[in-house]
Amino acid sequence: MSQKIRTKGAQALGEALKALRTMASATILNLQDCEIGDDGAQALAEALKTNSTLTTLYLQNNSIGSNGAQALTEALKTNSTLTTLNLRNNSIGENGGVALAEALKTNSTLATLNLERNLIRDNGGMALAEALKTNSTLTTLNLGGNSIGDNGCVALAEALKTNWTLTTLDLNGNSIGDNGGVALAEALKTNSTLTTLELWGNSIGENGGVALAEALKTNSTLTTLNLGGNSIGDNGGVALAEAFKTNSTLTTLGLWGNSIKDNGGVALAEALKTNSTLTTLDLNTNSIGDNGGVALAEALKTNSTLTTLNLDGNSIGDNGGVALAEALKTNSTLTTLNLEYNVIGENGGVALAEALKTNSTLTTLNLEYNVIGDNGGVALAEALKTNSTLTTLNLESNSIGENGGVALAEALKTNSTLTTLNLGSNSIGENGGVALAEALKTNSTLATLNLDSNLIWIKGLLAFSEAFKVNLTLTTLGLDRNKTTGNIALVLLESLESKTTLTTLNLGYKSIEDDEALALCEALKTNSSLIALDLQSNTIDDNGAQALAEALKNNSTLTTLYLQNNSIGSNGAQALAEALETNSTLATLDFQNNSAGDNGAQALSEALKTNATLTTLDLWHNSIGSNGALALAEALKINFSLTTLYLQNNSIGDDGAMALSEALKTNTTLTTLDLWGNSIGDNGAQSLAEALKTNSSLITLDLQNNTIDDNGAQAMAEALKSNSTLTTLDLWRNSIGDNGALALAELLETNSTLTTLSLGYNSIGPKGAQGLYWVSQTTSCHILK
């Protein structure tokens, strides 16, 4: 039986412990994002010592530090049922990593351990490596994003020479470099169990790439190797190609972003002619050019195993596009071809269309950001009339005009397989829009249609309104950045009142005006399908907001509403607030860059006292002062649903910060508080610091661009000596000097939960900078200076 805890902090912990005590059949416990911290981890650890049913424990994103990890370690020494432990994105640091490694030496049941993004560094990596030499049950170990360097990697590689159980090792986003790559390569020559090795983003160069290639010539177990985001270059690519001629086990190879040029591309293509195991090859963001594209096309004519080929961002032009199209006529295995961000023009587009008339395996074709033009669009449309396998076609930003839009619409009338069509950022215009709407009346398969930025005006939008009366399959429609003038009230009214399947509607960026918002609101009162509505960057004013508010009182499906960058004032905010008092579905309200003012903030605060569903409220740049902040603070004392509050770029000052501080002493659900640019000085910072001494839920506090100096920073440092949940503190662009920096540096010597500290653009001199530098060598916190 699985149990997902949906509350936060102490309440979440209580529910978890109760489940462990009373649910004899509980095998999976999910506490992800529950903010239990070290104290919660310690309590869970005690329960695990006697529990005999739990097999899976999810603890990611919980601000667990080294103390919590050490407690879990003790539990693992005696627990005999847990097989999966996920501690991703906590703050266990080196000490926590070393402790868990010690437990692995005796534990005989844990099979999967995820420690991604915990800053265990080399010491933690070396300790885990030592444990792997004797552990015989762990099969999956995720150590991504842990600042592990070549020393830690060399140790892990040494362990792989004798370990016979680990099948998956994830080291993505570390800094193992060539030395680490060479060491792992040496291990792969004798290891016979590892099947997946993730090494993306590790500063591995040519030497590391060549060494790993050499290992693949004899290794017979590795099936997935991800080397993306490194710098193996052409020589590394050529070496890997040579290895593939004899390797018979690797099925997935990630080489994205590796500075591979046409020589490397040609070599890999040559290898594909004889290789019979590789199914996925990712070469995106390299520079293989037309020569590489032509060579790969030639390989596809004989290769019979590759199913996915990713060539995004490779400077492939018409010659490469035409060659790949020719290959698709005979290739019978490729299902996904990604060619976005290349320079394929009309000839390439027409050639690919011709290939689709006979190809019967390709399901996804991505041509986003090429230049196939109208003729290319028309040709692809003609192909869609007979093609019966393609389900996804991405043609965004391809200079397709009305002719292409009309042709694609005609194809949709008979095509019965396409489910996703992306035509964003083209110029299909009114006639193209009308034609596509007409096609939707009979098409019964298309679920997603993106027409953002296509110069569709009133005539086209009215046509969609008519189409929605009969179409029952479209769920997502993107119409951002289209109509700029004229009234489309009828469109919105008829579309949403009659449409029963549409879940996402994007009408942002000057797509509607205030009177049209009124019609939209009428539709929302009866619509029962829409979940997300994007109305950002229009000209909706108080009247429109008041109409939306009326709709929200009746609507029971909308969960996300984007209203940022409109012209809504305090009256509109007050109306929306009144709606929130009864609405029980809206979870996200983005109101940034309007003019709610103190009156609007006070009204929203009243709503928060009773509303139990809103989790995210964005009030960025809304002319809110201290009175508005005071009201919001009062609401936070009793609200138990809001987790994220954005108040950046207002004017709450010290008084507002002090009021919010009082609320934080009792609030147990808020995890993110953004007070960027609010004229908060030392008094406000000191009050917030005092609150942090007892608050156990806040994870992120953004105080950048205020006027906090050394006194405020010292108060923060003192508070964080006892706080065990805050992971991110942003003090960028304040007035902090050496004394404040030194206090924060001293804090980091003992604090094990803070993972990010931003101190850029302050007044820190050499003394403070030196103190921060020295502590950065041992702390698990990432200091941004």
Tab-separated table of N, CA and C in Angstrom, residues 251 278-281 300 303-309 331-337 361-364:
chain	number	residue	atom	x	y	z
A	251	THR	N	22.928	0.710	-26.321
A	251	THR	CA	21.708	1.040	-27.064
A	251	THR	C	21.416	2.546	-27.092
A	278	LEU	N	22.619	0.068	-31.325
A	278	LEU	CA	22.265	1.430	-30.913
A	278	LEU	C	20.861	1.785	-31.389
A	279	THR	N	20.014	2.243	-30.453
A	279	THR	CA	18.644	2.639	-30.794
A	279	THR	C	18.425	4.151	-30.668
A	280	THR	N	19.214	4.816	-29.816
A	280	THR	CA	19.063	6.267	-29.606
A	280	THR	C	20.414	6.958	-29.695
A	281	LEU	N	20.507	7.973	-30.560
A	281	LEU	CA	21.728	8.767	-30.701
A	281	LEU	C	21.358	10.242	-30.611
A	300	LEU	N	21.602	5.629	-42.442
A	300	LEU	CA	20.215	5.235	-42.165
A	300	LEU	C	19.624	4.332	-43.250
A	303	ASN	N	21.145	0.973	-41.759
A	303	ASN	CA	20.971	0.694	-40.338
A	303	ASN	C	19.538	0.262	-40.046
A	304	SER	N	19.385	-0.755	-39.210
A	304	SER	CA	18.040	-1.285	-38.944
A	304	SER	C	17.681	-1.314	-37.461
A	305	THR	N	18.399	-0.529	-36.636
A	305	THR	CA	18.097	-0.548	-35.193
A	305	THR	C	17.792	0.832	-34.616
A	306	LEU	N	18.358	1.899	-35.175
A	306	LEU	CA	18.179	3.244	-34.612
A	306	LEU	C	16.717	3.679	-34.708
A	307	THR	N	16.164	4.075	-33.573
A	307	THR	CA	14.765	4.542	-33.539
A	307	THR	C	14.653	6.046	-33.275
A	308	THR	N	15.664	6.628	-32.595
A	308	THR	CA	15.624	8.059	-32.260
A	308	THR	C	16.938	8.725	-32.651
A	309	LEU	N	16.833	9.783	-33.453
A	309	LEU	CA	18.014	10.539	-33.874
A	309	LEU	C	17.765	12.010	-33.603
A	331	ASN	N	14.372	3.636	-44.909
A	331	ASN	CA	14.566	3.251	-43.511
A	331	ASN	C	13.238	2.833	-42.897
A	332	SER	N	13.250	1.764	-42.118
A	332	SER	CA	11.990	1.246	-41.555
A	332	SER	C	12.025	1.111	-40.031
A	333	THR	N	12.959	1.818	-39.368
A	333	THR	CA	13.034	1.704	-37.903
A	333	THR	C	12.938	3.037	-37.182
A	334	LEU	N	13.403	4.125	-37.791
A	334	LEU	CA	13.428	5.427	-37.113
A	334	LEU	C	12.011	5.903	-36.816
A	335	THR	N	11.752	6.240	-35.552
A	335	THR	CA	10.428	6.746	-35.154
A	335	THR	C	10.453	8.230	-34.782
A	336	THR	N	11.620	8.735	-34.358
A	336	THR	CA	11.721	10.136	-33.937
A	336	THR	C	12.924	10.800	-34.599
A	337	LEU	N	12.678	11.915	-35.285
A	337	LEU	CA	13.758	12.682	-35.914
A	337	LEU	C	13.621	14.138	-35.500
A	361	THR	N	7.091	4.476	-40.479
A	361	THR	CA	7.526	4.259	-39.088
A	361	THR	C	7.683	5.545	-38.287
A	362	LEU	N	8.024	6.659	-38.944
A	362	LEU	CA	8.269	7.908	-38.224
A	362	LEU	C	6.996	8.407	-37.553
A	363	THR	N	7.074	8.664	-36.245
A	363	THR	CA	5.903	9.184	-35.508
A	363	THR	C	6.099	10.644	-35.079
A	364	THR	N	7.358	11.085	-34.938
A	364	THR	CA	7.628	12.457	-34.486
A	364	THR	C	8.648	13.120	-35.411
